[in-house]
Short mmCIF file of C-alpha atoms and ligand atoms in Angstrom, two decimals:
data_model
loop_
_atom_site.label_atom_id
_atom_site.label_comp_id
_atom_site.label_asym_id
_atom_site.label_seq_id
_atom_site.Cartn_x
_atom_site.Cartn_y
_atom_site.Cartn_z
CA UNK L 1 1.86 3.49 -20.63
CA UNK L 2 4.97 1.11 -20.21
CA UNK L 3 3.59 -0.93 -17.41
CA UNK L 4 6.09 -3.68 -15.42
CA UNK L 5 4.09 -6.55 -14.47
CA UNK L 6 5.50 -8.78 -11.68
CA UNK L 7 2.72 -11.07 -10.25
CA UNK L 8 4.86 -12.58 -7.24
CA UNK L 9 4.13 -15.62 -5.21
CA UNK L 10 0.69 -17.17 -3.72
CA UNK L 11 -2.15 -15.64 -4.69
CA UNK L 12 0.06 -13.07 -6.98
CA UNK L 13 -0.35 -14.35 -10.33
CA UNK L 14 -4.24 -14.79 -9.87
CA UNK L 15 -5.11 -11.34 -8.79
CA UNK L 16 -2.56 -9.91 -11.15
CA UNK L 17 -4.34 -12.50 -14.07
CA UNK L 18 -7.34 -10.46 -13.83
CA UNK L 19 -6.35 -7.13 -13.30
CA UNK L 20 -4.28 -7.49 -16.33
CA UNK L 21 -7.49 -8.21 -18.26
CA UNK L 22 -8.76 -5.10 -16.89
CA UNK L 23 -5.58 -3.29 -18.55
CA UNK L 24 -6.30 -5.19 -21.82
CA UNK L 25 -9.99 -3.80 -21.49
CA UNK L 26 -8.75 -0.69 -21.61
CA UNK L 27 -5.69 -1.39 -24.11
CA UNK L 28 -9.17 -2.60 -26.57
CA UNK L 29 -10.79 0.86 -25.82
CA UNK L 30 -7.62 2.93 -27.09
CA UNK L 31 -5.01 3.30 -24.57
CA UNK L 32 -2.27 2.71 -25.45
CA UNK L 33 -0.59 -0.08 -22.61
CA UNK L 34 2.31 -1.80 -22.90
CA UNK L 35 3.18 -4.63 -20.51
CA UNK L 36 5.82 -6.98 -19.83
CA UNK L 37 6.37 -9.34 -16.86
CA UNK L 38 9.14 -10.49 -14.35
CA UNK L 39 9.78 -12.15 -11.22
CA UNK L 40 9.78 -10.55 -8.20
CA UNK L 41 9.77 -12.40 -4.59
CA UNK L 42 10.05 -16.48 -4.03
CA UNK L 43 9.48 -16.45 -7.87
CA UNK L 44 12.49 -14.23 -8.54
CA UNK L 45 14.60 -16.93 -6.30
CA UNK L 46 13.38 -19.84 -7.97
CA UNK L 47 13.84 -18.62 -11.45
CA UNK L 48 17.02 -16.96 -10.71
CA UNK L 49 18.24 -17.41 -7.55
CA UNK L 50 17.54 -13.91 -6.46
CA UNK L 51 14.44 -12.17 -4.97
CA UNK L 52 14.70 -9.25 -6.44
CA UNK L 53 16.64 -10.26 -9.89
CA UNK L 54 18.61 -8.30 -12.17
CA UNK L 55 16.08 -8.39 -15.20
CA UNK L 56 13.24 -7.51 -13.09
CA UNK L 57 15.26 -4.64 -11.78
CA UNK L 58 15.86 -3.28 -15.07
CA UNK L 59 12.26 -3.64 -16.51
CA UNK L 60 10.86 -2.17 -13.38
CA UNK L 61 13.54 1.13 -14.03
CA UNK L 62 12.43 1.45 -17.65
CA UNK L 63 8.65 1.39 -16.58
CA UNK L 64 6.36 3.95 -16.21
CA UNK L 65 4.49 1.57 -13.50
CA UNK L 66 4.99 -1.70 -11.78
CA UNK L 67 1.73 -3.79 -11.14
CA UNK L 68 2.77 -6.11 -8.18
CA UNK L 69 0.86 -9.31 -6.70
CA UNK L 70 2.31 -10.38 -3.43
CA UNK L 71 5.19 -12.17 -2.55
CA UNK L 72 6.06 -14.70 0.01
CA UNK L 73 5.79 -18.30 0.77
CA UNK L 74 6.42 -20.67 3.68
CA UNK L 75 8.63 -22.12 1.54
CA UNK L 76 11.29 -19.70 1.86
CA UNK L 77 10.42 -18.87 5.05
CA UNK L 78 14.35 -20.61 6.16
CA UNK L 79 16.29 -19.46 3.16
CA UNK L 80 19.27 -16.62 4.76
CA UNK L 81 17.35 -13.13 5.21
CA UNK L 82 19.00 -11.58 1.60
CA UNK L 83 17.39 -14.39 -0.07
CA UNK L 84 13.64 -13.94 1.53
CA UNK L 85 10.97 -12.82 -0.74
CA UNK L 86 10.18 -10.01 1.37
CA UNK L 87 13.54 -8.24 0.56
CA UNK L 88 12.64 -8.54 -3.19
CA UNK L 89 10.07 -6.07 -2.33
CA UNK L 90 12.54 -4.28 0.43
CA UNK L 91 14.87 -3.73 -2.44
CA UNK L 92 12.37 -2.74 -5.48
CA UNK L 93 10.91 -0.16 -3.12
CA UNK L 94 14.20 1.12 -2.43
CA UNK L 95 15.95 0.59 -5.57
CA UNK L 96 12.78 2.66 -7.40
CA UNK L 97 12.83 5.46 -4.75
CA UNK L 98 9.50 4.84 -3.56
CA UNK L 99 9.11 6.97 -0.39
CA UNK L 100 5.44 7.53 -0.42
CA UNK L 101 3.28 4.76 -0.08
CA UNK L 102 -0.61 5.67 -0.19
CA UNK L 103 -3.02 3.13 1.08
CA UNK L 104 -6.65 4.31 1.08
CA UNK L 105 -9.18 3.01 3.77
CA UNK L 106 -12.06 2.86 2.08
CA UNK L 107 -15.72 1.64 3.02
CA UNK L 108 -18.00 0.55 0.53
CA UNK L 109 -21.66 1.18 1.70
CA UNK L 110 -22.58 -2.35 0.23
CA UNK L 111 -19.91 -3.60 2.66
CA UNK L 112 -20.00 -1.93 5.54
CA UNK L 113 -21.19 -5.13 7.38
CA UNK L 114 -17.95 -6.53 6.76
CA UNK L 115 -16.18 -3.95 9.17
CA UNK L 116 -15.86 -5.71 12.90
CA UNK L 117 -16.41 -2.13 13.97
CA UNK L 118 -20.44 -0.94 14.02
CA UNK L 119 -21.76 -0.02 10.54
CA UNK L 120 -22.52 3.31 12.07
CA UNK L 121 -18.86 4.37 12.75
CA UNK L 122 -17.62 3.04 9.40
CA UNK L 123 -20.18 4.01 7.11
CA UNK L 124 -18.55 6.26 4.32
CA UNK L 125 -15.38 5.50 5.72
CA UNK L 126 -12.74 7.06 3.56
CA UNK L 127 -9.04 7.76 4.93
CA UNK L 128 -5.80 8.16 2.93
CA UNK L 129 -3.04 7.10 4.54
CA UNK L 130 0.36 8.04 3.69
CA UNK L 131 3.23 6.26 4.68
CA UNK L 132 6.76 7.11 4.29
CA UNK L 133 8.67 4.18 2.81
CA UNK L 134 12.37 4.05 2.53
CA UNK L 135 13.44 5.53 5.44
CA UNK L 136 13.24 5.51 9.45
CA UNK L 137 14.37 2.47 12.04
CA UNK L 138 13.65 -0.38 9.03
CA UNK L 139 16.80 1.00 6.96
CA UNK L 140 18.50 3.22 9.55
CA UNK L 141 22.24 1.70 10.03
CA UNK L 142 23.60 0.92 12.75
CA UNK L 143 21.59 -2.41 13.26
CA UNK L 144 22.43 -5.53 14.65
CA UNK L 145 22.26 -8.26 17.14
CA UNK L 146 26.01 -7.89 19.46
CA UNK L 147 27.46 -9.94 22.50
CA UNK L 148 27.84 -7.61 25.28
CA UNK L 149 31.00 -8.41 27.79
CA UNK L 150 28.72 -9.99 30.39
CA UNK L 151 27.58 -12.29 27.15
CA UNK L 152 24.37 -11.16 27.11
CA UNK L 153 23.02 -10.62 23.01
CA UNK L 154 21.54 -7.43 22.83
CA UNK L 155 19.45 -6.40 19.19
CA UNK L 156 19.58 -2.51 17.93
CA UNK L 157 17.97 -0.72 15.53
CA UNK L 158 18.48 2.67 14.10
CA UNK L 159 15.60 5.04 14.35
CA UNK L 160 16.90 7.92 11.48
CA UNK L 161 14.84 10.76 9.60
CA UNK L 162 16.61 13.27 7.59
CA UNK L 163 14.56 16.86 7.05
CA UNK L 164 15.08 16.18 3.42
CA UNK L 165 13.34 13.04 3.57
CA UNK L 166 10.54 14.46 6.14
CA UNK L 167 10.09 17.18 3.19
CA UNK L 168 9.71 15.02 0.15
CA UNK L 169 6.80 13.16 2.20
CA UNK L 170 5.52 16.01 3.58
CA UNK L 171 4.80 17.80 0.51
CA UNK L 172 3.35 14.73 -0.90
CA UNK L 173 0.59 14.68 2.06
CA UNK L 174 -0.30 17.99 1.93
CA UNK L 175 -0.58 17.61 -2.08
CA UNK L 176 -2.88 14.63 -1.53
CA UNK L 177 -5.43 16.94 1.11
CA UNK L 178 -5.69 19.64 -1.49
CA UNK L 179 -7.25 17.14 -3.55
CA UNK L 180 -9.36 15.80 -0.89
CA UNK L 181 -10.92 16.76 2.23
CA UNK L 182 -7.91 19.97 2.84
CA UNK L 183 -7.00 18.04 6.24
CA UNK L 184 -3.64 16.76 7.25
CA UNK L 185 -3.15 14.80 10.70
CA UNK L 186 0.63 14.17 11.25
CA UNK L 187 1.78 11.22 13.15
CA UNK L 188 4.75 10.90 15.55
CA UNK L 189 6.02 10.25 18.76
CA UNK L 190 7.78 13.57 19.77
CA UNK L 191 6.73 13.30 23.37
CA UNK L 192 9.41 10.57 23.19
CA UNK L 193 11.52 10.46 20.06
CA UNK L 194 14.15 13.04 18.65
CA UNK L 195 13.63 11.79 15.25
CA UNK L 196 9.37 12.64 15.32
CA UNK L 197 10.70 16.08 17.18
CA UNK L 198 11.99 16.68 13.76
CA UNK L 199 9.49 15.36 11.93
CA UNK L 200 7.16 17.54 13.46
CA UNK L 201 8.84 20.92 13.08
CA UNK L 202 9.32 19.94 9.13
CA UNK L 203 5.87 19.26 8.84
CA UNK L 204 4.81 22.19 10.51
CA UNK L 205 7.30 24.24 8.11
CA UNK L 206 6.09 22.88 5.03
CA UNK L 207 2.60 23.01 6.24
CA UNK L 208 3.58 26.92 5.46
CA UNK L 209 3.19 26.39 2.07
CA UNK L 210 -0.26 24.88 2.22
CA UNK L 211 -2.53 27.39 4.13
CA UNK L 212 -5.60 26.14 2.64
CA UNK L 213 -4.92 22.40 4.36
CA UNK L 214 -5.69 22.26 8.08
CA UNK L 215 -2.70 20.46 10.08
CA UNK L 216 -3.26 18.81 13.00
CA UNK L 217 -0.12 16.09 14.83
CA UNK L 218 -1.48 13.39 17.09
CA UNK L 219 0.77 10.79 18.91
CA UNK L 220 0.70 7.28 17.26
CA UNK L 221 -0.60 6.31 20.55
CA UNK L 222 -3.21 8.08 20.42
CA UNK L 223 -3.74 7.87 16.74
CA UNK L 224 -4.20 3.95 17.19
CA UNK L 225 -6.56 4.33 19.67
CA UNK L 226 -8.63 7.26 17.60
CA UNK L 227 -9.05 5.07 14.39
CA UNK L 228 -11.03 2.55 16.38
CA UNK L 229 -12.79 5.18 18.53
CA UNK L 230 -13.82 7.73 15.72
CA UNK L 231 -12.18 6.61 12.10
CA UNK L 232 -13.85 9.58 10.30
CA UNK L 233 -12.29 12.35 11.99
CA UNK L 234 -9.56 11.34 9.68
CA UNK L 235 -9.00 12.95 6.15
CA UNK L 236 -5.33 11.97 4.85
CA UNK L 237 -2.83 10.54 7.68
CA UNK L 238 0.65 11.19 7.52
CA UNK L 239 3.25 9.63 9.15
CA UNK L 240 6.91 7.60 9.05
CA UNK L 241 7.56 4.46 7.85
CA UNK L 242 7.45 2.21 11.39
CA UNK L 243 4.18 3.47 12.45
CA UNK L 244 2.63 3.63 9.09
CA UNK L 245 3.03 0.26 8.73
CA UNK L 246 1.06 -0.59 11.98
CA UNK L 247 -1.60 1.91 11.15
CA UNK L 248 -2.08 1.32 7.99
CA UNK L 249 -3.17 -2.06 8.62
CA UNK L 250 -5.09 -0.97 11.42
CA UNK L 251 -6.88 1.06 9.17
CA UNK L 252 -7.62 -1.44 6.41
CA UNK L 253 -9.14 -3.88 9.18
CA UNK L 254 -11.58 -0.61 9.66
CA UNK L 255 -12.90 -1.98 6.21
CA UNK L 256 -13.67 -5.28 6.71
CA UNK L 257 -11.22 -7.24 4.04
CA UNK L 258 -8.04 -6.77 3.05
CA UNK L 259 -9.10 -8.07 -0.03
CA UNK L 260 -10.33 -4.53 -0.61
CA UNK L 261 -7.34 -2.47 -0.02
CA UNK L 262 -5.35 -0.84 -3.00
CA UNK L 263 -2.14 0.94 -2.60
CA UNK L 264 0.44 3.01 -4.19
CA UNK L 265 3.70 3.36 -3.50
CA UNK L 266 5.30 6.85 -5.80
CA UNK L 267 9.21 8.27 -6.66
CA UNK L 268 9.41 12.17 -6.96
CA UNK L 269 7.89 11.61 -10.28
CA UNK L 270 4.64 10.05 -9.99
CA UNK L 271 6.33 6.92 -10.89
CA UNK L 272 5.02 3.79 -9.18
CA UNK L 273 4.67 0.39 -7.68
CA UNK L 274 1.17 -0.50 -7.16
CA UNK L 275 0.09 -3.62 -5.56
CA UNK L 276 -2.82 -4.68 -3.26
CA UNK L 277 -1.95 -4.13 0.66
CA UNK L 278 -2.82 -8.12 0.83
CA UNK L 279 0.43 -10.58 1.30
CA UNK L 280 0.62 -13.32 -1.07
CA UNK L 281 -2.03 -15.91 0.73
CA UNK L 282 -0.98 -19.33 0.50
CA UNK L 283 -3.54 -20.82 2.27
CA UNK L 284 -6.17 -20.44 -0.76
CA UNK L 285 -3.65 -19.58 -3.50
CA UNK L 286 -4.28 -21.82 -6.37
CA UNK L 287 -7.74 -22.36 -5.42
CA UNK L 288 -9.55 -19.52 -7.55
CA UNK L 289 -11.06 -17.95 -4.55
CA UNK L 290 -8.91 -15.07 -4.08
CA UNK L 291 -10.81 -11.44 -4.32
CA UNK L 292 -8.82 -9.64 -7.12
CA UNK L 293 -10.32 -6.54 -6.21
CA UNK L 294 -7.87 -5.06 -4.52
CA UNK L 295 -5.28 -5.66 -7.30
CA UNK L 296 -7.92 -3.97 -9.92
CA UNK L 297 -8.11 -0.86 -7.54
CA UNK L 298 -4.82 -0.72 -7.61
CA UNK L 299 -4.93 0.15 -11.66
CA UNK L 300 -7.12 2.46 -10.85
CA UNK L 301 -4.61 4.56 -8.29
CA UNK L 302 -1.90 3.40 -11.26
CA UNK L 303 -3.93 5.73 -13.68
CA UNK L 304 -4.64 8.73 -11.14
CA UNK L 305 -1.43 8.97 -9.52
CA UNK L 306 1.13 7.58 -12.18
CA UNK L 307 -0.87 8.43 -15.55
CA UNK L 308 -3.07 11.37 -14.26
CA UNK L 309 -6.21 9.91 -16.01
CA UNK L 310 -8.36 10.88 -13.17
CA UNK L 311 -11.59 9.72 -15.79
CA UNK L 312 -10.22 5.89 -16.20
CA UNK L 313 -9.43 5.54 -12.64
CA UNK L 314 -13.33 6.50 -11.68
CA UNK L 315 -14.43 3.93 -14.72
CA UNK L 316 -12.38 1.22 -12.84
CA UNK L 317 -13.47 2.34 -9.08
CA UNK L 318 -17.28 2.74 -10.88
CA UNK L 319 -16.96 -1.00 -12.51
CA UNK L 320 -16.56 -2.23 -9.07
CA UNK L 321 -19.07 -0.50 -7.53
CA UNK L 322 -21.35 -1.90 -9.48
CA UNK L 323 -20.50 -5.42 -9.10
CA UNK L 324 -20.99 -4.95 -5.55
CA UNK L 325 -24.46 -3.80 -6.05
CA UNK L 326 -25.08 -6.36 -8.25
CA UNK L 327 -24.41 -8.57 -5.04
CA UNK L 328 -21.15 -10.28 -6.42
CA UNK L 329 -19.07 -11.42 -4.06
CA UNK L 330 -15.55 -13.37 -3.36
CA UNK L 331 -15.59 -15.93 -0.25
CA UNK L 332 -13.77 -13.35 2.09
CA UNK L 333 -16.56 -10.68 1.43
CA UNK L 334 -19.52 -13.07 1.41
CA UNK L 335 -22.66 -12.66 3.08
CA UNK L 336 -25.87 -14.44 3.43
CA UNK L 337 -27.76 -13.26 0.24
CA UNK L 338 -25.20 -12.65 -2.24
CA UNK L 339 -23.64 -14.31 -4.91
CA UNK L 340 -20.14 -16.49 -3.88
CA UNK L 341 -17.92 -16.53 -7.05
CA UNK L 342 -14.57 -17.00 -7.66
CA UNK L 343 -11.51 -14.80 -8.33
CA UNK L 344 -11.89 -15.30 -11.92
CA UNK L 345 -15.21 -14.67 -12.37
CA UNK L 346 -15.02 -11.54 -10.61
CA UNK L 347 -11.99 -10.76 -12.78
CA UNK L 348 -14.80 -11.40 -15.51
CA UNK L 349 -17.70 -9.25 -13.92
CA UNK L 350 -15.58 -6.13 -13.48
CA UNK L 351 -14.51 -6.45 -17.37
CA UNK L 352 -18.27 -6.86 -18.07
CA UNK L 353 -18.92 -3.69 -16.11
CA UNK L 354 -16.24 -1.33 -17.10
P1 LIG M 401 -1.90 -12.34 3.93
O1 LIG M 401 -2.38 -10.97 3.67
O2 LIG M 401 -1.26 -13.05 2.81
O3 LIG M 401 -3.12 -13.23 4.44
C1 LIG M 401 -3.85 -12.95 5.64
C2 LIG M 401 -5.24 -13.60 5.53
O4 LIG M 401 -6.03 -12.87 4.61
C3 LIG M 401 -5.20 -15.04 5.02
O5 LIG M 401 -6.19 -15.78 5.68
C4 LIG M 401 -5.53 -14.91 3.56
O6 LIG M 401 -6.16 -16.04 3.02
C5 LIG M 401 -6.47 -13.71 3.56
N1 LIG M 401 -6.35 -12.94 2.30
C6 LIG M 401 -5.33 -12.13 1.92
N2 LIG M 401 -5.56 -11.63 0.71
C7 LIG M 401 -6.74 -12.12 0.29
C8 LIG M 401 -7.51 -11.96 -0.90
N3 LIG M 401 -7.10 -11.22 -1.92
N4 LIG M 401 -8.67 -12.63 -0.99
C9 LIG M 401 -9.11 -13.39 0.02
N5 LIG M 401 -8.44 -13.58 1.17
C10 LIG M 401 -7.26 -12.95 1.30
O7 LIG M 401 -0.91 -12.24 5.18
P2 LIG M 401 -0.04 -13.38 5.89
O8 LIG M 401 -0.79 -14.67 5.93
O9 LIG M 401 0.43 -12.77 7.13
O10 LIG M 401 1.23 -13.55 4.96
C11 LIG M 401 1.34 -14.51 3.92
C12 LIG M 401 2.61 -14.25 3.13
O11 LIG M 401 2.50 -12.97 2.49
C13 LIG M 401 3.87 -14.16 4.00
O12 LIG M 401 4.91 -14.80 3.32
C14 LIG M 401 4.11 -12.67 4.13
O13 LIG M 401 5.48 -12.38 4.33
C15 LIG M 401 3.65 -12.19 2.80
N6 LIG M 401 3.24 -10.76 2.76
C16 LIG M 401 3.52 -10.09 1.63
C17 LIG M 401 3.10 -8.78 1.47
C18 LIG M 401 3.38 -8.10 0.17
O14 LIG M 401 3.72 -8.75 -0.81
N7 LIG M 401 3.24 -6.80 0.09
C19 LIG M 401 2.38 -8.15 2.49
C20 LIG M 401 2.07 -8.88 3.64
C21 LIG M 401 2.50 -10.20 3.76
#
């Protein structure tokens, strides 16, 4: 397991400290991990100039799986757009052909509290949402901002899906619902948008080819609406990249704390980036209060979706569990009763339970 470890900006090389002790964990059980780091981000511009350097591009090709922090910083916040940190992770995505990006919306029973919805409608909580990731209106070309003849600036985006690229996703979704609750709810806009017009008759095609899932498509309207109304009507989510990215968060708010939140982002190989759905926090980086959960759970999807050990990734999702129950808890998770400790120490605790 050749595993690319980039631990990013704020918060990044924290988390990333203690899920790498997980890996080691493992690496002292008998698995046979490799890891090697790079800069990725505001880290990749200050030790290189770039955000998404050369060397990190390379190690990140000849892995089997990046493990990613966050990245981002207020400090770069005026640096020219190429230079941002957020195009380090623009261009990795990209650069790796990772189209599907996989963020679970989980609720753990010890926190359902945490949710701002009731406990009630949350309770057992558990969505998969799929996001496509390289394509639509965030890479289509044209873009710009142009000077119209009366003067006036006017800013355009492209809004592009090709079927090939609907496909690829597609088939990804409906693999994930075999494996899970066999129920597929496609998101677009068609009542509006050519580009989810096509979306949806791909879908429905490839949907063919998976009788045992049942397909359903719902507006993104609507769908924003239904995951605050009734959450659990959802199984696995699939939609484009623009509206996955507002639903997705939606969704992890549905949880209670981002801190939580794993995801996966996958080539046509099972090849991956994984990386918590967190940014890089700079208000409490530094500070050892970060929860470095949702980096560890992250490991876990690295060794179901990237390593197919199915068995490790339920001894990692287990090992939190049961730090949970034994009332462990980082500030953004605390509650009156439990234990406040920092990101460290829960680093620590899951180690001790696994
Ligand atoms: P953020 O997710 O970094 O932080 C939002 C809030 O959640 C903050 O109050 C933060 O303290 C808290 N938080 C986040 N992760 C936490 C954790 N693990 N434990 C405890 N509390 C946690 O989002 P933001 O403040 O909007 O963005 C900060 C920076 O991160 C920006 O530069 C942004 O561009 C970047 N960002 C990066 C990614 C990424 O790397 N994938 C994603 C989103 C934002």
């Amino acid at each position: 397991m050749k595993i690319a470890v980039l631990p990013g900006d704020g918060i990044g090389p924290e988390i990333v400290a203690q899920a790498v002790k997980v890996l080691e964990a493992l690496r002292g059980d008998g698995l046979k991990i490799e890891m090697e780091y790079a800069h990725l981000g505001g880290a990749g511009y200050d030790a290189a100039g770039d955000p998404f350097p050369p060397a990190t591009e390379k190690l990140a090709l000849a892995a089997d799986a990046v493990l990613l922090g966050a990245v981002g910083g207020y400090q770069y916040d005026t640096l020219p757009r190429p230079m941002r940190p957020e195009q380090g992770l623009l261009r990795i995505r990209k650069g790796l052909g990772l189209f599907a990006n996989l963020r679970p919306a989980l609720v753990y029973p010890e926190l359902a509290n945490a949710s701002s919805l009731k406990p009630e409608l949350v309770a057992g909580l558990d969505i998969m949402i799929l996001r496509e990731l390289t394509g639509d209106i965030y890479f289509g070309q044209p873009r710009g901002i142009r000077t119209l003849d009366n003067g006036e600036r006017q800013g355009f985006d492209t809004m592009l899906y090709s079927e090939s690229e609907i496909r690829r996703v597609a088939h990804v979704g409906f693999q994930i619902a075999m494996k899970r609750g066999k129920k597929l709810c496609s998101v677009d806009k068609a009542n509006v948008l050519d580009t989810s017009m096509l979306w949806r008759e791909i879908v429905t095609e490839v949907a063919k080819e998976y009788p045992a899932v049942a397909l359903s498509h719902m507006y993104v309207d609507n769908a924003a609406m239904q995951l605050v109304r009734a959450p659990k009507q959802f199984d696995v989510i699939l939609t484009g990249n623009i509206f996955g990215d507002i639903l997705s968060d939606e969704a992890s708010m549905l949880t209670g704390s981002i801190g939580m939140l794993p995801s996966a982002s996958l080539d046509a190989h099972n090849k991956g980036l994984y990386e918590p759905c967190h940014g890089s926090a700079p208000d409490i980086a530094g500070k050892d209060i970060a929860n470095p959960l949702a980096t560890i759970l992250s490991v876990a999807m690295m060794m179901r979706y990237t390593f197919a050990r199915e068995d490790i990734a339920q001894r990692i999702e287990t090992a939190v569990r049961k730090v949970l129950q034994q009332g462990l808890r980082t500030g953004d998770i605390y509650e009156t009763g439990m234990q406040k400790i920092g990101c460290t120490a829960m680093g620590d605790a899951v180690v001790t339970a696994l």
